[in-house]
Coordinates of C-alpha atoms and ligand atoms in Angstrom, one line a residue:
X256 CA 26.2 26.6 -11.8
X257 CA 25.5 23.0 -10.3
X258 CA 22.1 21.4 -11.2
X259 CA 20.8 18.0 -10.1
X260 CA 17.9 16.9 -10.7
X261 CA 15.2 15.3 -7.6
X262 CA 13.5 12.3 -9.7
X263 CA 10.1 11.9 -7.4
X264 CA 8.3 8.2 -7.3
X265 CA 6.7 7.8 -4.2
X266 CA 7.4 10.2 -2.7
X267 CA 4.9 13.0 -4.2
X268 CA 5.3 16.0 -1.8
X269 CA 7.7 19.0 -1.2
X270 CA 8.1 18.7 2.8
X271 CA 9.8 16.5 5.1
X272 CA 11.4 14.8 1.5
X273 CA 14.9 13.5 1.6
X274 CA 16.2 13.6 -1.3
X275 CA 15.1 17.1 -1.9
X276 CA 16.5 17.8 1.1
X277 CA 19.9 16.7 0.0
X278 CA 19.4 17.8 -3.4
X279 CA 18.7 21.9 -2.7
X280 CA 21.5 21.6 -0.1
X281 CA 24.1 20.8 -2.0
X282 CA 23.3 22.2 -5.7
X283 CA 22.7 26.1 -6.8
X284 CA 19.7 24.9 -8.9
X285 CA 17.1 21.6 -8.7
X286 CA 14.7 20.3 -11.1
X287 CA 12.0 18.3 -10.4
X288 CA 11.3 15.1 -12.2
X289 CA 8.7 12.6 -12.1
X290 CA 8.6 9.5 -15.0
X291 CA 5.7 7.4 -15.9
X292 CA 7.3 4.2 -16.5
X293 CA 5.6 1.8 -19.3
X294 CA 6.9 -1.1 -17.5
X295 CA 4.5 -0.1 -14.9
X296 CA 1.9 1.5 -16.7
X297 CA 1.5 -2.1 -19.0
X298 CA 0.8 -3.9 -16.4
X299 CA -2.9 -2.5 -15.5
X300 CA -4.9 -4.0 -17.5
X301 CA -7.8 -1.2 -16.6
X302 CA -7.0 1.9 -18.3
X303 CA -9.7 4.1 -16.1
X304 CA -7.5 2.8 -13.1
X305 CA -7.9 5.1 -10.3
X306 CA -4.5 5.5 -9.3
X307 CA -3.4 7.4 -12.4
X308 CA -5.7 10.0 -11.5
X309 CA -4.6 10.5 -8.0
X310 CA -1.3 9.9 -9.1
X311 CA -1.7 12.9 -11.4
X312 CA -3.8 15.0 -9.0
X313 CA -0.4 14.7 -6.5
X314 CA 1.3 15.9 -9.1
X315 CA -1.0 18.9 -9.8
X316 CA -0.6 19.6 -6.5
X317 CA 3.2 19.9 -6.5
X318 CA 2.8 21.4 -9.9
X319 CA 0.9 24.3 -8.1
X320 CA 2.9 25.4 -5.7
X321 CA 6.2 25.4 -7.6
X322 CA 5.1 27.9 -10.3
X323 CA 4.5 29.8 -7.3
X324 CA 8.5 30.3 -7.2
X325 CA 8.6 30.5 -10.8
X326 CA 10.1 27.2 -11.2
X327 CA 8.4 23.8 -12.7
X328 CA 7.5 19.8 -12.5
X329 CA 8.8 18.1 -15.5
X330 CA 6.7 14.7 -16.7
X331 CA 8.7 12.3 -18.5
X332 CA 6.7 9.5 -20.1
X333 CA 9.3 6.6 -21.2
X334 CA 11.5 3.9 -19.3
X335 CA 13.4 5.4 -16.3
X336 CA 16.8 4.1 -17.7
X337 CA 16.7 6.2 -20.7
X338 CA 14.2 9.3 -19.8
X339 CA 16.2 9.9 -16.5
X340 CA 19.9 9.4 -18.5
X341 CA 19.0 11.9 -21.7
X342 CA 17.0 14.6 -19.0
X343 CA 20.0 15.0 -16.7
X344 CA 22.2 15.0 -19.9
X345 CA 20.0 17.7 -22.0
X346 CA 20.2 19.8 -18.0
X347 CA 23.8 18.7 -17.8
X348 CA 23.2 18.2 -14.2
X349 CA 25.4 16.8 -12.0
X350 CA 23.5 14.5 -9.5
X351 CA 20.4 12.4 -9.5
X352 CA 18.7 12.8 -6.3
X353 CA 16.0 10.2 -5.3
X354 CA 14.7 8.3 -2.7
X355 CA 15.1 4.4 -1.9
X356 CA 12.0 1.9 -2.6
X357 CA 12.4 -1.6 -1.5
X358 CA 10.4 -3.4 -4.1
X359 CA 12.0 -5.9 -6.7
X360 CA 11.4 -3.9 -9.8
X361 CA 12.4 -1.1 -8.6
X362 CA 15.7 -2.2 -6.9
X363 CA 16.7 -3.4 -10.5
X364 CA 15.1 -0.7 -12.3
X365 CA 17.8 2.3 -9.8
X366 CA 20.4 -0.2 -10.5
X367 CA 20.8 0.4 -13.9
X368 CA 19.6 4.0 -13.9
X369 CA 22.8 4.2 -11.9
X370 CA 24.7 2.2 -14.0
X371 CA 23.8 4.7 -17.2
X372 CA 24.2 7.6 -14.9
X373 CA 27.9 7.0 -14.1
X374 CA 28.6 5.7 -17.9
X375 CA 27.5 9.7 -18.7
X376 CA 29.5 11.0 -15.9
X377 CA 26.6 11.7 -13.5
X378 CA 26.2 10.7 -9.9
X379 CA 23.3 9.0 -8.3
X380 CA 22.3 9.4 -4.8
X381 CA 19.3 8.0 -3.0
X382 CA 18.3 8.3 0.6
X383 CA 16.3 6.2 3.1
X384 CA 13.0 8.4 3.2
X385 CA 9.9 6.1 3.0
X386 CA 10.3 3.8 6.5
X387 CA 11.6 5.0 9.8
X388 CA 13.8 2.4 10.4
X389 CA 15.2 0.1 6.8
X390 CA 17.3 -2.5 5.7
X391 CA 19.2 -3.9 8.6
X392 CA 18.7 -1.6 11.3
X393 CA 16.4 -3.1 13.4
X394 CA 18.1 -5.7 14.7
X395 CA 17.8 -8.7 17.3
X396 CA 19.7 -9.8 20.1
X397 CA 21.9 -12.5 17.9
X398 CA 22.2 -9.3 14.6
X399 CA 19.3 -11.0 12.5
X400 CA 16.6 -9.4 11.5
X401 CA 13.1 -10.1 13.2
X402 CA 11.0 -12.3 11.6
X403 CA 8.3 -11.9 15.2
X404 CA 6.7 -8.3 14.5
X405 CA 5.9 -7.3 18.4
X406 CA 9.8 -8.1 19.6
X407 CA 10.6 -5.9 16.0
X408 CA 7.9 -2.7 17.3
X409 CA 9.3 -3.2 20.7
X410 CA 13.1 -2.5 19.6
X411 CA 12.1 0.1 16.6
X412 CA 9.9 2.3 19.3
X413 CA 13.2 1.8 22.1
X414 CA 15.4 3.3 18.9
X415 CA 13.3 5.9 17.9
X416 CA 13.0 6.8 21.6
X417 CA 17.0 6.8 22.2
X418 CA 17.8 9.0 19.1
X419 CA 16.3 12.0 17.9
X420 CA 17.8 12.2 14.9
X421 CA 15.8 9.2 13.8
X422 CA 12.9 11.2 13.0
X423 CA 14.6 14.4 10.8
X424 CA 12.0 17.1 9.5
X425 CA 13.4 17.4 6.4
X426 CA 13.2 21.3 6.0
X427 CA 12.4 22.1 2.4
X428 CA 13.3 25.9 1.3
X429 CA 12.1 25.7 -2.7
X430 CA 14.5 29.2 -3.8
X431 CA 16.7 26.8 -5.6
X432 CA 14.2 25.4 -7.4
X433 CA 15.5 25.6 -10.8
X434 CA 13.8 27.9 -13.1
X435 CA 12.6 26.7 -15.8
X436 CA 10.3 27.3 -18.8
X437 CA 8.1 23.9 -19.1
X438 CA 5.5 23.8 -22.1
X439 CA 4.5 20.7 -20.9
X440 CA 2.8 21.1 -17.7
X441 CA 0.8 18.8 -15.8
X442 CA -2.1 21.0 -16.4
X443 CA -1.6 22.1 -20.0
X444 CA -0.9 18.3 -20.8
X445 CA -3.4 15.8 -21.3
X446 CA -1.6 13.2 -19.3
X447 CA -4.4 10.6 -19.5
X448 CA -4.7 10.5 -23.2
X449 CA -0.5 10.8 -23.3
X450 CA -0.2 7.8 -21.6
X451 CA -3.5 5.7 -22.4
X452 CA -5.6 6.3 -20.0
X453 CA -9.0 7.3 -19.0
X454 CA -9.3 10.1 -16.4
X455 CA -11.0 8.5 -13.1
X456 CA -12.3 10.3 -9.7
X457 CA -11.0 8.3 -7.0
X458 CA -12.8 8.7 -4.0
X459 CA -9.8 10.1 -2.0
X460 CA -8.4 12.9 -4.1
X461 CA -4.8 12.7 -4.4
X462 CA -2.2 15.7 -3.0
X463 CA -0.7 16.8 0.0
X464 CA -3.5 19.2 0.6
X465 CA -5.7 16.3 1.0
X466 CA -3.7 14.2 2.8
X467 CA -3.2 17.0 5.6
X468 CA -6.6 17.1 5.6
X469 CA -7.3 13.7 6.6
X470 CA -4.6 13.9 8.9
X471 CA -6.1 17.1 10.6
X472 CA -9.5 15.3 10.8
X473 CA -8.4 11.8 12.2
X474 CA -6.3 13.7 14.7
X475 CA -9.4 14.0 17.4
X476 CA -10.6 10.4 16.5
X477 CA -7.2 8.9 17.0
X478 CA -8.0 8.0 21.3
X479 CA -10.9 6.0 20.1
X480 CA -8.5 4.2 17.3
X481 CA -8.1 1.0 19.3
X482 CA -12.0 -0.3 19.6
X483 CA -13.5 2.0 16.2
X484 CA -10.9 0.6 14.0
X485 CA -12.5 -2.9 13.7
X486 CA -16.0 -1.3 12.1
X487 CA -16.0 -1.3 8.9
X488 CA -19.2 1.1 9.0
X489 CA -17.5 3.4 11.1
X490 CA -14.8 6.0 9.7
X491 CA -12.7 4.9 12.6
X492 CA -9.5 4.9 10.6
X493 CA -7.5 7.8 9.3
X494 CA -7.5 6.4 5.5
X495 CA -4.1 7.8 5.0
X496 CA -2.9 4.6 3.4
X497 CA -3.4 5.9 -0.3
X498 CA -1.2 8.9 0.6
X499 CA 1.5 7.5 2.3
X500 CA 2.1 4.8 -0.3
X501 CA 2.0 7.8 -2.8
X502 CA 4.2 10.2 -0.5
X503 CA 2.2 12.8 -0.3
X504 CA 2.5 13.1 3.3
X505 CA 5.7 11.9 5.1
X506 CA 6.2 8.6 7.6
X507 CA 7.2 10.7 10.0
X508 CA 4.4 13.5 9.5
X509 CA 2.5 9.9 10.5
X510 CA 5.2 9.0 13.3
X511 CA 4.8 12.4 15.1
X512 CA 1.2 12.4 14.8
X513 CA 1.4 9.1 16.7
X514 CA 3.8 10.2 19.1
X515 CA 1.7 13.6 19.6
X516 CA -1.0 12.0 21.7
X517 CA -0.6 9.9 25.2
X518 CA -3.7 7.4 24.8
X519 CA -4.5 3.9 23.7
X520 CA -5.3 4.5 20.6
X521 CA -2.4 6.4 19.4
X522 CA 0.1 3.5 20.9
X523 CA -2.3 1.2 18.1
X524 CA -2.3 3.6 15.4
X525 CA 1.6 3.8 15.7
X526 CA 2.2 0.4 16.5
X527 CA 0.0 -0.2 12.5
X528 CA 2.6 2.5 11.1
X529 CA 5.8 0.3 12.4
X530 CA 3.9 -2.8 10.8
X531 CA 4.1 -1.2 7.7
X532 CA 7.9 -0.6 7.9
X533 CA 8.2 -4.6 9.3
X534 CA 6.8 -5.4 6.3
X535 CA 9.2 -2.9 4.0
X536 CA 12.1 -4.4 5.7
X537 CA 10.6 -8.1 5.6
X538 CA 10.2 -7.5 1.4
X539 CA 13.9 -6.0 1.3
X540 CA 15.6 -8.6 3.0
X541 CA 13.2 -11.7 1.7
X542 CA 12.8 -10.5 -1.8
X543 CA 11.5 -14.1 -2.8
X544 CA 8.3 -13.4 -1.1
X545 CA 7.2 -11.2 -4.3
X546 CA 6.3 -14.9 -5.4
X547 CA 7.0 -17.3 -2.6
X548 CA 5.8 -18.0 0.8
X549 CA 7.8 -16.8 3.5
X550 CA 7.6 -20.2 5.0
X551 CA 8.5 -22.0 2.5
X552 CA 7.3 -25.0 3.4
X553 CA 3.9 -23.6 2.9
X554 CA 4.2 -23.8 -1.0
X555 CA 4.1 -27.7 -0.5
X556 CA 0.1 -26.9 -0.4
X557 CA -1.8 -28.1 -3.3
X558 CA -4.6 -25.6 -3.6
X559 CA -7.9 -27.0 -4.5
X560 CA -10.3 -24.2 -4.9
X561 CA -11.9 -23.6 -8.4
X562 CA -11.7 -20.7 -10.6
X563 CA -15.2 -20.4 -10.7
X564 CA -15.3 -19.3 -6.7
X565 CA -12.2 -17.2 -7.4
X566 CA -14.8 -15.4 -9.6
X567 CA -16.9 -15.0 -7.7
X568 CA -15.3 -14.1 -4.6
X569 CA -13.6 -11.3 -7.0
X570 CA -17.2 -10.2 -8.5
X571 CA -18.9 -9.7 -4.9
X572 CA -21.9 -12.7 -5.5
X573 CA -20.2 -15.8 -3.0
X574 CA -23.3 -15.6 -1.3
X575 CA -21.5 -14.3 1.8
X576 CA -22.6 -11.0 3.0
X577 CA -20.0 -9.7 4.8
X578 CA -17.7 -10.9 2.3
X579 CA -19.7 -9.9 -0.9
X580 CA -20.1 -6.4 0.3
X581 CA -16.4 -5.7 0.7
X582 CA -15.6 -7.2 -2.8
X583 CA -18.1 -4.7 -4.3
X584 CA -17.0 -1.9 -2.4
X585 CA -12.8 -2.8 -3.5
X586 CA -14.4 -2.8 -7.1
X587 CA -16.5 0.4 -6.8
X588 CA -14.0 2.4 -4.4
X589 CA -10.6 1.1 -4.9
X590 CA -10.8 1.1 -1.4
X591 CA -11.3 -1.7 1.5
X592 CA -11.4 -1.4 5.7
X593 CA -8.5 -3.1 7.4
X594 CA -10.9 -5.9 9.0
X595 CA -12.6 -6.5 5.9
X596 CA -9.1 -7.4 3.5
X597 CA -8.5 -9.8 6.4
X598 CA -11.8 -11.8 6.3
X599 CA -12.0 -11.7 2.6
X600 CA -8.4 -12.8 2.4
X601 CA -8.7 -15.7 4.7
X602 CA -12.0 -16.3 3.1
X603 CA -10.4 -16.8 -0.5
X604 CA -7.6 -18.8 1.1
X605 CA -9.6 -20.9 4.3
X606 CA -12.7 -21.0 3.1
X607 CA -12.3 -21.4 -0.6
X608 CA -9.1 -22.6 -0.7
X609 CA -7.6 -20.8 -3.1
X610 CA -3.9 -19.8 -3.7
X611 CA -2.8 -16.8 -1.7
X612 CA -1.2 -15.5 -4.8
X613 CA -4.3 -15.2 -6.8
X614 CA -6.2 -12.6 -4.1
X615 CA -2.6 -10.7 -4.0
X616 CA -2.8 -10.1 -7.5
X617 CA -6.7 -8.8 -7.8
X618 CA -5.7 -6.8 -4.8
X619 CA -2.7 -5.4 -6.3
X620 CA -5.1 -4.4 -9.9
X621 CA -7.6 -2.8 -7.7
X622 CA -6.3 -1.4 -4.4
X623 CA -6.0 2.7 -4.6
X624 CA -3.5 2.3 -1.7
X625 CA -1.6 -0.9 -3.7
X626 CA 2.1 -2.0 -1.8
X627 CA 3.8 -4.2 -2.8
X628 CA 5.4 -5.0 0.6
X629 CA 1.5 -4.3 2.7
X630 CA -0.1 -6.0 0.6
X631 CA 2.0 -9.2 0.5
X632 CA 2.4 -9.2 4.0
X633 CA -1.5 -8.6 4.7
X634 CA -2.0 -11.9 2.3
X635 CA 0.8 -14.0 3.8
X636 CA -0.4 -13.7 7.1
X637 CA -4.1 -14.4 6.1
X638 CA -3.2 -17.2 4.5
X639 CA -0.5 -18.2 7.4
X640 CA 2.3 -18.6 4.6
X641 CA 4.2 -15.2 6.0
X642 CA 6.6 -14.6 9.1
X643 CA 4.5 -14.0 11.8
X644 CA 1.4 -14.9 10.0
X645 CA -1.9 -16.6 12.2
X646 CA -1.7 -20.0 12.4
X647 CA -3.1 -21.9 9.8
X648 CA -5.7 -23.7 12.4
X649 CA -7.2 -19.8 12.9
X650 CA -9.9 -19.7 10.1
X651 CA -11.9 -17.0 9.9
X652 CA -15.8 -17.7 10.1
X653 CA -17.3 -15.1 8.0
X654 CA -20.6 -15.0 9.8
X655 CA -19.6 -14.7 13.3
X656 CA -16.8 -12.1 11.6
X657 CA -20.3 -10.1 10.1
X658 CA -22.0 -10.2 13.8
X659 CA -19.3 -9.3 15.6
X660 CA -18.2 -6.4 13.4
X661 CA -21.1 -5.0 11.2
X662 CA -23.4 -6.0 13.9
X663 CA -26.3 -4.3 12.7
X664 CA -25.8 -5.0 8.8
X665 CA -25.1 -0.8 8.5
X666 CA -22.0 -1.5 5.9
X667 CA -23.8 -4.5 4.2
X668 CA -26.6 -3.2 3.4
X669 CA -24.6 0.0 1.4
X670 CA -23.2 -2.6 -1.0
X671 CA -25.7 -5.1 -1.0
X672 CA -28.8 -3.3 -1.7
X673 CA -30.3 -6.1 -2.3
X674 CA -30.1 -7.2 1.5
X675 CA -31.0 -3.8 2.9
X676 CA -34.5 -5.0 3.8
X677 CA -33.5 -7.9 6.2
X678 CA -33.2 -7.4 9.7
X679 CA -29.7 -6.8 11.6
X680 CA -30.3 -10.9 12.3
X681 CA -30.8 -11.9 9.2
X682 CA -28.8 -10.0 7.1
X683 CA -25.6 -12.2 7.9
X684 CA -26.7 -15.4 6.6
X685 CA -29.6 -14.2 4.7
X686 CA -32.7 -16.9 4.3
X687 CA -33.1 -17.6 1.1
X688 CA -36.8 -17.2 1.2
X689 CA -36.1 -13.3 2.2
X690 CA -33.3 -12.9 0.3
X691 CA -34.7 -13.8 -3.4
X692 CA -32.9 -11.1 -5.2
X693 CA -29.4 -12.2 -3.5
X694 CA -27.1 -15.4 -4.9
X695 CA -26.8 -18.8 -2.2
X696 CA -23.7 -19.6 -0.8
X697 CA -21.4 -20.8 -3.1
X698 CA -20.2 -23.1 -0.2
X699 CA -20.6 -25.0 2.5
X700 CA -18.4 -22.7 5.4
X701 CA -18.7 -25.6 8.3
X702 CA -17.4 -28.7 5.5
X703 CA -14.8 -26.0 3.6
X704 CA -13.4 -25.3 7.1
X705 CA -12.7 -29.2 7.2
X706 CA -11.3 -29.2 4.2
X707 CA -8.8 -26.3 4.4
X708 CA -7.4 -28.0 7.9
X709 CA -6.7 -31.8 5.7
X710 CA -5.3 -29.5 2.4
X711 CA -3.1 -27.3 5.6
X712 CA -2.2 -30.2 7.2
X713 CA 0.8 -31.4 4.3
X714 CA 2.7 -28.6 6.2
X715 CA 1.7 -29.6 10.1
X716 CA 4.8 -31.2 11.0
Ligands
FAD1167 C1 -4.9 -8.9 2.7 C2 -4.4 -7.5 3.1 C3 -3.9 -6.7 2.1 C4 -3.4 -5.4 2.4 N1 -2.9 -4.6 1.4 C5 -2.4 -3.4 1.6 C6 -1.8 -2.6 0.6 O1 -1.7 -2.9 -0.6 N2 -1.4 -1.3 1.0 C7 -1.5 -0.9 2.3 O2 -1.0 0.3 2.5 N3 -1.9 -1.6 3.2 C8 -2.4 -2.9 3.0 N4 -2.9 -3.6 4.0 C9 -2.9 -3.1 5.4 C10 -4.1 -2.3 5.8 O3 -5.3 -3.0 5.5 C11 -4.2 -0.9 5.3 O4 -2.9 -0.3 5.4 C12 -5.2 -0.1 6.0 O5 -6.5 -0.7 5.8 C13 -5.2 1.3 5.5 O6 -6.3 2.1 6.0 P1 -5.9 3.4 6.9 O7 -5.0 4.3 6.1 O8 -7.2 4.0 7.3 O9 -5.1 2.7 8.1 P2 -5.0 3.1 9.6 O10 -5.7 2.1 10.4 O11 -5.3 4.5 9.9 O12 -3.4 2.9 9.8 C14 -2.4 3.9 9.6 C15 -1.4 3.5 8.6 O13 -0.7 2.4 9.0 C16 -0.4 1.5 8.0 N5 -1.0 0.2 8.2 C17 -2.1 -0.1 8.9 N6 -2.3 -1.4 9.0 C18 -1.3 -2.0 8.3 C19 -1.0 -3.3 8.1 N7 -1.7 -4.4 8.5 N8 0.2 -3.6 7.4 C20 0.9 -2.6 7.0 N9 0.7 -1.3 7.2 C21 -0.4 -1.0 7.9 C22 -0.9 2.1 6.7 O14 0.1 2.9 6.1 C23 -2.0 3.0 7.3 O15 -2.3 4.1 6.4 C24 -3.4 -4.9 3.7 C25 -3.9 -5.8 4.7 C26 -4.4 -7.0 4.4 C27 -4.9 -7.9 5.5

C-alpha cells in the first residue's frame, strides 16, 4: 500500500490545503504530521506565549475531526530534519507532502529535510498554497518583479481575473486518511508541559471553526471596510490575520470572500490581502531584508534614539496616549489594529528615532498574528527603508493621528485607565495637572520631528 505523509506548518486546516490535496490523490493511505521545532520554540523567550496555545487549539481542532474517520494527528516534538526523516522511515512512506513557506529559516530548514529525505529513498514534494500568486509570477512589463505595490495588485487582480484556475478549491475527501492508533494525542498529551510551556488563552481562539466564524461575521461589515477600518475602537476589521498566518482558513477562502461582494470595501479588503502576498514575494526574492533595508542605502542612518525610550515605547508609559494605549493592548492581547502598528512604528522610528529593527523584533515576540514577511514589510515601510515604503519626510504626528482616529478617546481610555476621566479634548495630549496618575512625554514631538529629518537626511540625495 503507498503511504506519504502531509507534514502541516502553516497551514493548520483540512480544506482548500494543497499538499493534502496532492497527497490523498496520489497515495492509498496519508498521515498527518505536525513538528514543533526547538529551533523555533528557543527563540521565545516568554514561555506563556500565546501562540502556542492557539497553535495547539488549531491542532485540536484538526485533531477532532480526524478521529471522526478513525484516523489521527501525529505531534512530533524534535528538529524537522531528523523527526520528519525517522517518522516517514518508521511509516515507510513514500512521499513527503508539504506546502512552501517563503521565510529564510524555513527555506533552509525544507532544504535539508529534502536532502535527508532522498538519502533514505523518500520523495519530497511541496506546493505553492499560502499566497495566490508566488515567486516570480507576477511580473512587470521588462520580467522583473514589482518593487511599486499598486502596478503589482493591478497585474495580480488582471491574472486572477484571466485564469480560473488560479484560485483552485482544493477539495479534501479525508477516507484515505491513514488509520492509525496514536497514544499520543493532542488531547491526551500535555503539549505545554512537553514542550516548556505554559498554557495561555489567547483572545482569538485558534481553529478553523473559529476562523469561519470570523469570516461569517465580517462578511456583512465588509461594504463599510474602507472608512471603519482606520478606528481602532471600532471592530471594523475582519481580524483574520492570526488565522491565515496559522492556515486555518485558506487565502483563497479570503480571495473569494473578497471577490463575493461588488462594493468599496471589498475592492480594499482584497486589495490588503494581495499586500500580504506583495510582501511574501518581496521576502522571497529579497531574502536580505530579514536584516537589511530594502533600500539599502537606508542602513547608512546612524540611529540616535536611546534605549531607555525603546523601553518605554515597548512598556506603554512614552507619555503618548494614542501610542501608550496600543503598546499596552500588543502586551495584554497579542493583538494590535492596522492604524495603530503604523503610528507606533513610525513613532519608534520618527519620533524616537530608533532602529526599525528593534520594533520588528518586539513585534515579532509579541504579535499573535507574527509574519515574518507582514511584519517586516509593515516596519520597512514605516520607517521608509522598504520598497514602496512612505517617504521618509511623512512623519506621523501622534496627536493629530489620536484626533483624527480615536476622536473621542473610546480606545484610549480602555488601556489607559488612568486617562478615562479626561474629556475627548484632552485625552490626546493630556494636561499634566489632570492627568496626575499618567507619565509626561518622554519627548519633545515638534524638536524630535526636526531631528529625525537631519538624522534621514544622510540618505536625501
Ligand atoms: C509595523 C507593522 C507590522 C505588521 N506586522 C504584521 C504581522 O506580523 N502579521 C500580519 O499578518 N500583518 C502585519 N501587519 C499588517 C496588518 O497590520 C495586519 O495584517 C492587520 O492589522 C491584521 O488585522 P485584520 O486581520 O483585521 O486585517 P484586515 O484589515 O481584515 O485585512 C485582511 C487581511 O489582509 C492582510 N493584511 C491586511 N493589511 C496588511 C498589510 N498592511 N500587510 C500585509 N498584509 C495585510 C492580513 O492577512 C489580514 O488578515 C503589520 C503592519 C504594520 C504597519
Amino acid at each position: 500500500m503507498s503511504t506519504a505523509i502531509c507534514w502541516m506548518r502553516r497551514d493548520l486546516r483540512l480544506h482548500d490545503h494543497a499538499a493534502l490535496f496532492h497527497a490523498l490523490s496520489n497515495h492509498e493511505s496519508v498521515q498527518l504530521v505536525f513538528c514543533f521545532d526547538p529551533h523555533i520554540l528557543n527563540k521565545l523567550s516568554d514561555k506563556s506565549d500565546l501562540r502556542v496555545s492557539f497553535i495547539l487549539q488549531s491542532l485540536q481542532d484538526i485533531e477532532a475531526e480526524v478521529i471522526k474517520k478513525g484516523a489521527s494527528l501525529k505531534v512530533l516534538f524534535g528538529l524537522p530534519e531528523d523527526e520528519i526523516v525517522s517518522f516517514a522511515q518508521s511509516l515507510k512512506a513514500q512521499a513527503v507532502y508539504c506546502n512552501r513557506d517563503y521565510e529564510p529559516y524555513a527555506k533552509k530548514r525544507d532544504s535539508l529535510v529534502e536532502k535527508k529525505l532522498k538519502n533514505v529513498g523518500i520523495e519530497f514534494f511541496q506546493y505553492k498554497d499560502s499566497v495566490v500568486f508566488e515567486k516570480t509570477e507576477v511580473l512587470n512589463g521588462s520580467g522583473a518583479v514589482y518593487k511599486v505595490f499598486t502596478p503589482y495588485k493591478n497585474k495580480w487582480l488582471e491574472k486572477l481575473a484571466a485564469q480560473d484556475n488560479h484560485l483552485p478549491d482544493f477539495k479534501i475527501s479525508l477516507k484515505n486518511l491513514r488509520e492509525f492508533k496514536n497514544p499520543e494525542s493532542v488531547l491526551s498529551v500535555d503539549w505545554h508541559a512537553k514542550i516548556g510551556f505554559t498554557p495561555t488563552h489567547p483572545l482569538l481562539a485558534g481553529g478553523t471553526h473559529e476562523a469561519m466564524k470570523r469570516l461569517k461575521k465580517f462578511m456583512p461589515a465588509m461594504p463599510q471596510y474602507a472608512e471603519a477600518r482606520n478606528i481602532p475602537a471600532l471592530d471594523g476589521t475582519s481580524n483574520l490575520s492570526p488565522y491565515i498566518r496559522h492556515g486555518c482558513l485558506s487565502v483563497r477562502d479570503m480571495v473569494r470572500a473578497g471577490l463575493s461582494q461588488k462594493n468599496e470595501g471589498a475592492t480594499v479588503w482584497l486589495s490588503e490581502v494581495v499586500w500580504r502576498d506583495f510582501y511574501h514575494m518581496i521576502l522571497d526574492t529579497h531574502p536580505y531584508v530579514e536584516k537589511e533595508s530594502f533600500k539599502r542605502d537606508y542602513d547608512k542612518i546612524q540611529w540616535l534614539g536611546k534605549k531607555e525610550w525603546f523601553e518605554a515605547w515597548c512598556e506603554g508609559r512614552t507619555g503618548f496616549p494614542l501610542v501608550d494605549a496600543a503598546m499596552r493592548c500588543l502586551n495584554q492581547t497579542g493583538l494590535m489594529h492596522n492604524r495603530l502598528r503604523m503610528v507606533t512604528a513610525s513613532f519608534l522610528c520618527k519620533t524616537l528615532l530608533i532602529d526599525w529593527r528593534w520594533g520588528e523584533k518586539y513585534f515579532a515576540e509579541k504579535l499573535l498574528d507574527f509574519d515574518l514577511a507582514a511584519n517586516n514589510g509593515g516596519w520597512q515601510w514605516s520607517s521608509s527603508t522598504g520598497c514602496d515604503a512612505q517617504p521618509y519626510f511623512r512623519i506621523f504626528n501622534p496627536y493629530s493621528q489620536s484626533e483624527k482616529f480615536d476622536s473621542e478617546g473610546i480606545f484610549i481610555r480602555e488601556f489607559i485607565p488612568e486617562l478615562s476621566h479626561l474629556s475627548a479634548t484632552d485625552i490626546h495630549c493630556p494636561p499634566p495637572l489632570l492627568a496626575p496618575d499618567y507619565y509626561a512625554p518622554i519627548v519633545s514631538y515638534e524638536k524630535m520631528r526636526g531631528e529625525a529629518l537631519k538624522m534621514y537626511s544622510v540618505i536625501k540625495n
